């Protein structure tokens, strides 16, 4: 039987199945090597053996990732394929090797240099044509031994050439290192090289980039910018100039300073505005998207202790706000009606019934975060309200529409697009059904819903915090959003500094905390919990667990009974260089602390209420929080809260100090340690402080206290506070994203 | 000085018809019909085409097309193939395997350096040598050249410059007009612009497929204006189904499209989204299916590109893709449908040959193209046409539903009226007067030649 090995990058399951069936019709033995996770595909083994590249998840494979970084993707694919013994074995025995996509051609070509027997083709049609040509006959051997000799010889030559290049690259790296750049002589010499006439563009660009980055690392910012200027002056094409500046800015976001960022954003927005004026919406969208990816990069705002967006929003967003293309993104797109329902006002006689007297229809929308909406679902799961819940990420067919920001931008600028039609086809039926759409999070779903005229359907968007640092709100037409709900005052303030026009716009602004069922956290706490300090959620740089480690270090300097329990998944270092750097330092400190039993890494815990029974003090060391649900939950359990005065909001009108009782909030690890020592000095003082915290938490944030605010926000026919306790399961009419009822 | 045909004997026309059958290209039908018409008018016809291997790399072959080629037509096949469509990876140089985009850019530069035709420019020398060789063997009285590919103009000019063989340029969609955008494709001072001006200046005649393109050339080259003629594509009689499918709305209808699926993925996306919407809005359409037949992609991308993926993605909406259909089976395919879908790119400068074939089928027609499109002019009086609504999915959904209503409620009289409307566009009816005019202009007395 003819053995076929197919190589492919990401492809849809239906496409791969169809390809497998076409090969099966020709009676071949097919194996497919996939450069993506195809483990969920249901391809019968009788049709094809499907092999997915292992997803690199272990620390040990990080080295591989670093080694491949910056290499062309087809080369990366070849290296990853070739490292797999299964792949090498299948290739050796194959009669036909097929590259199914362009990204696999390099890998197929490398196999052709190593194996003389198999036919090697690019494309499904030529592969099938070859099999049809030799139907019921063996495929001919591709190369004779004699013909193969020069091919093998060239492979040796290439290997020698690659080694030489690697050596040259290593020498070049040493010659342009930060150490060299610290010296004035070295820096001047390299600036001169970059500015030299006659240097090929590609080499000038590469050298300029390396010199720029190493000068920054050497602390010579002005010289770095001047070197780039010298290179830019030598480039004839605007696209080459933009590519260099974008590359530099793209790396600087991970560092302490971003001197290239303003210029990079300028360049992109200049292009965007020019292309918009020429009605080249696709090109304008590419440029706007490039600018926003830099400006709102998570490394600038979420993976560090402060954000330039919060420190100086007007300065940071000057060029962004001046762009005509950006202004076009949030310009009103029109609305054919006004929402027929709204929040309860005192004069309402009969709140909540919809026109024609039918029950109110409420659609709850999330994107892969159903837990965040659990509170609202619980509140409205009652007779008299027809509730549908959709998690847009669950729609396998259309979920991909949530990702392409470029297409969203293009659609908004152009006013129409194939992408926009797809979004309309998906979401319009929901708008037609609902009286009120409650969207959790001002991100992709809010953008997509605002792409459609809601007519008289009321749109409510709830913000948590991170959205203020992202581009999403700038893509929303707020004339199509009736209400914005902020989980705290400082989140509202942050949002208004980014989008000040909202304060005077027609969208109603509300501050309504999360509605939480805290009763499940009220459990007896044993005495042994007194010296256990807990931290819930440690999986991001913004949580800053190193600050909490400093607190426990100071506590244990005096009393070794204290220990820190860290609950939650650890930081994913793959999120970026800044995250990786933080994670490396944290990892070292944790190892040291674990060795002395100062710290326990509990990992992800299913039963949080049970885990909190062992926590006597809850510490929050975040750089910023929207609401701090974990603090509230732990306080409800009787753990004494110690909350860092979140640096993002410290010194402003609202922050941790106004959200929580002032005695909960501390400014430094020293203050935190002092408070903990104080409240835990005796068991009595500890339990008293815990009870007080629980009383505050339950009194302010339990759903019994906050539900009225939601019912006033979304009045329904049964919104008199008559319902007691959580809703019975089964009352809520949950649906799938297609609208069919489950 | 123009040559006059030798007295007695049959005049000889060299026909540069790259894409002649058995190439499975949409232009093949026009090329075949033109060659046949020349043979009918008493010419000896020598077609110059590329070898079969070239077309196997592209959209493939349809040997049934050869059945309709006049046996008097002689075909010369040149051993030229497109390197960019090579699929044997062992033939790839390292540079192509490692960085296909850069290799392609360099390949395009080399091609353009030879002649400003980014795909076939590299064939210039071989084509020039071929026409000269054929002429030397049997002197030509006329050279008929069909573009694309535009590199044919180089070979045409060579034969004119060296041997003063008069020529006709069948420009079809034109060159300096971008029929998709409606904008000028290149300036008069560009390399391509100078070529076009030079070759058209001495052409006996310039053919275009519709009035907007013809008007463009009349305006661009006033001295050539009286030699520009509209020769529409038309349809072939053997594509017309002899019977009409009886609709069965209880089991749904069959919508169909036959042709190259080379319109932009966004456009296909809009059509398929409109289809999905229509299925939700209308119960008959909700029970119906949409078939696509034809070529998707060329070379390595045949049957495996964005279009194919989009079609597979909509399998749940009863969208199927059936691949190419031999010419001989086209009439049976149309006979199995209830509604014809007509997706077309471009605007006022595009007609496409497909519109004539679809009209001749007598089926209701759902248009998926810009409102201002030459196809709209052709379809204006068609009784079973949904109208052109643009490419917004919501509007296309309504058109799909309107197509279903036509299919279910059309009377026999309306279907006959639809076919009658199409008859004026039969391909022979379009080409015969044009070839006659060329024959007369060259000085060949019609009627004196053995047919």
Coordinates of C-alpha atoms in Angstrom, one line a residue, chain A residues 10-12 14-15 18-19 22 72 74 99-100 102 105-106 108-113 115-126 142-143 148 158 161-162 202 397-398 410 416-422 424-426 429, chain B residues 84-102 104 265-274 276-277 280 299-306 308-310 312-317 391-394:
Chain A
X10 CA -3.6 25.0 11.2
X11 CA -6.6 23.8 9.2
X12 CA -10.2 23.2 9.9
X14 CA -13.8 19.6 8.1
X15 CA -11.1 20.4 5.6
X18 CA -12.3 15.9 3.4
X19 CA -8.6 15.6 2.4
X22 CA -10.0 11.9 -0.9
X72 CA 10.9 32.3 9.9
X74 CA 8.4 27.6 8.0
X99 CA 3.0 19.8 1.8
X100 CA -0.7 20.9 2.3
X102 CA 2.8 27.0 2.0
X105 CA 6.9 23.6 1.9
X106 CA 10.2 24.2 3.6
X108 CA 8.9 19.0 2.6
X109 CA 11.9 20.4 0.8
X110 CA 14.2 19.5 3.6
X111 CA 12.9 15.9 3.5
X112 CA 13.5 15.9 -0.2
X113 CA 17.1 16.7 0.4
X115 CA 15.4 11.1 1.2
X116 CA 15.7 10.1 -2.4
X117 CA 12.8 7.7 -2.6
X118 CA 9.5 9.6 -2.0
X119 CA 7.8 11.9 -4.4
X120 CA 7.5 15.3 -2.7
X121 CA 4.8 17.6 -3.9
X122 CA 3.1 20.8 -2.8
X123 CA -0.7 20.8 -2.8
X124 CA -3.5 18.3 -2.5
X125 CA -4.5 18.4 -6.2
X126 CA -1.1 17.4 -7.6
X142 CA 11.9 9.9 -7.1
X143 CA 15.7 9.9 -7.5
X148 CA 20.8 11.9 -5.5
X158 CA 24.6 24.2 3.2
X161 CA 27.4 27.7 5.3
X162 CA 24.9 27.8 8.2
X202 CA 18.2 44.7 5.0
X397 CA -18.7 28.1 14.2
X398 CA -18.7 31.8 14.9
X410 CA -12.2 47.9 8.9
X416 CA -20.0 47.6 5.8
X417 CA -18.0 44.4 5.2
X418 CA -18.3 40.6 4.9
X419 CA -17.1 40.4 8.5
X420 CA -19.8 42.8 9.6
X421 CA -22.4 40.7 7.8
X422 CA -21.3 37.6 9.7
X424 CA -25.0 40.7 12.0
X425 CA -26.1 37.2 11.1
X426 CA -24.9 36.0 14.5
X429 CA -31.5 37.6 16.1
Chain B
X84 CA 5.5 29.7 -10.2
X85 CA 2.9 26.9 -10.5
X86 CA 5.5 24.1 -10.1
X87 CA 4.3 21.6 -7.5
X88 CA 7.2 19.1 -7.5
X89 CA 9.1 20.3 -4.4
X90 CA 12.3 18.5 -5.6
X91 CA 12.4 21.1 -8.4
X92 CA 12.3 24.0 -6.0
X93 CA 15.5 25.9 -5.5
X94 CA 16.5 26.4 -1.9
X95 CA 15.5 30.1 -2.0
X96 CA 12.0 29.2 -3.0
X97 CA 11.5 26.6 -0.2
X98 CA 13.0 28.8 2.5
X99 CA 11.3 32.1 1.6
X100 CA 8.5 31.6 -1.0
X101 CA 7.4 35.2 -0.9
X102 CA 10.8 36.6 -1.6
X104 CA 8.0 35.0 -6.0
X265 CA -13.0 35.5 -0.3
X266 CA -14.9 38.4 1.3
X267 CA -17.4 38.4 -1.5
X268 CA -17.9 34.6 -1.2
X269 CA -18.2 35.1 2.6
X270 CA -21.0 37.7 2.0
X271 CA -22.8 35.4 -0.3
X272 CA -22.7 32.5 2.1
X273 CA -23.7 34.6 5.0
X274 CA -26.7 35.9 2.9
X276 CA -27.5 31.4 5.8
X277 CA -29.7 34.3 6.6
X280 CA -33.4 31.2 8.5
X299 CA -1.5 24.9 -9.1
X300 CA -0.7 23.9 -5.5
X301 CA -3.7 25.9 -4.3
X302 CA -6.2 23.9 -6.4
X303 CA -9.1 22.9 -4.2
X304 CA -7.3 24.1 -1.1
X305 CA -7.4 27.7 -0.4
X306 CA -9.6 30.3 1.4
X308 CA -12.5 26.0 -0.4
X309 CA -12.3 26.5 3.4
X310 CA -15.2 28.9 3.3
X312 CA -16.5 23.6 3.7
X313 CA -17.4 25.8 6.7
X314 CA -20.9 26.2 5.3
X315 CA -21.5 22.6 4.7
X316 CA -24.0 22.7 7.6
X317 CA -26.0 25.2 5.5
X391 CA -23.1 42.5 -1.9
X392 CA -24.6 43.1 1.5
X393 CA -25.6 39.8 3.0
X394 CA -29.0 41.1 4.1

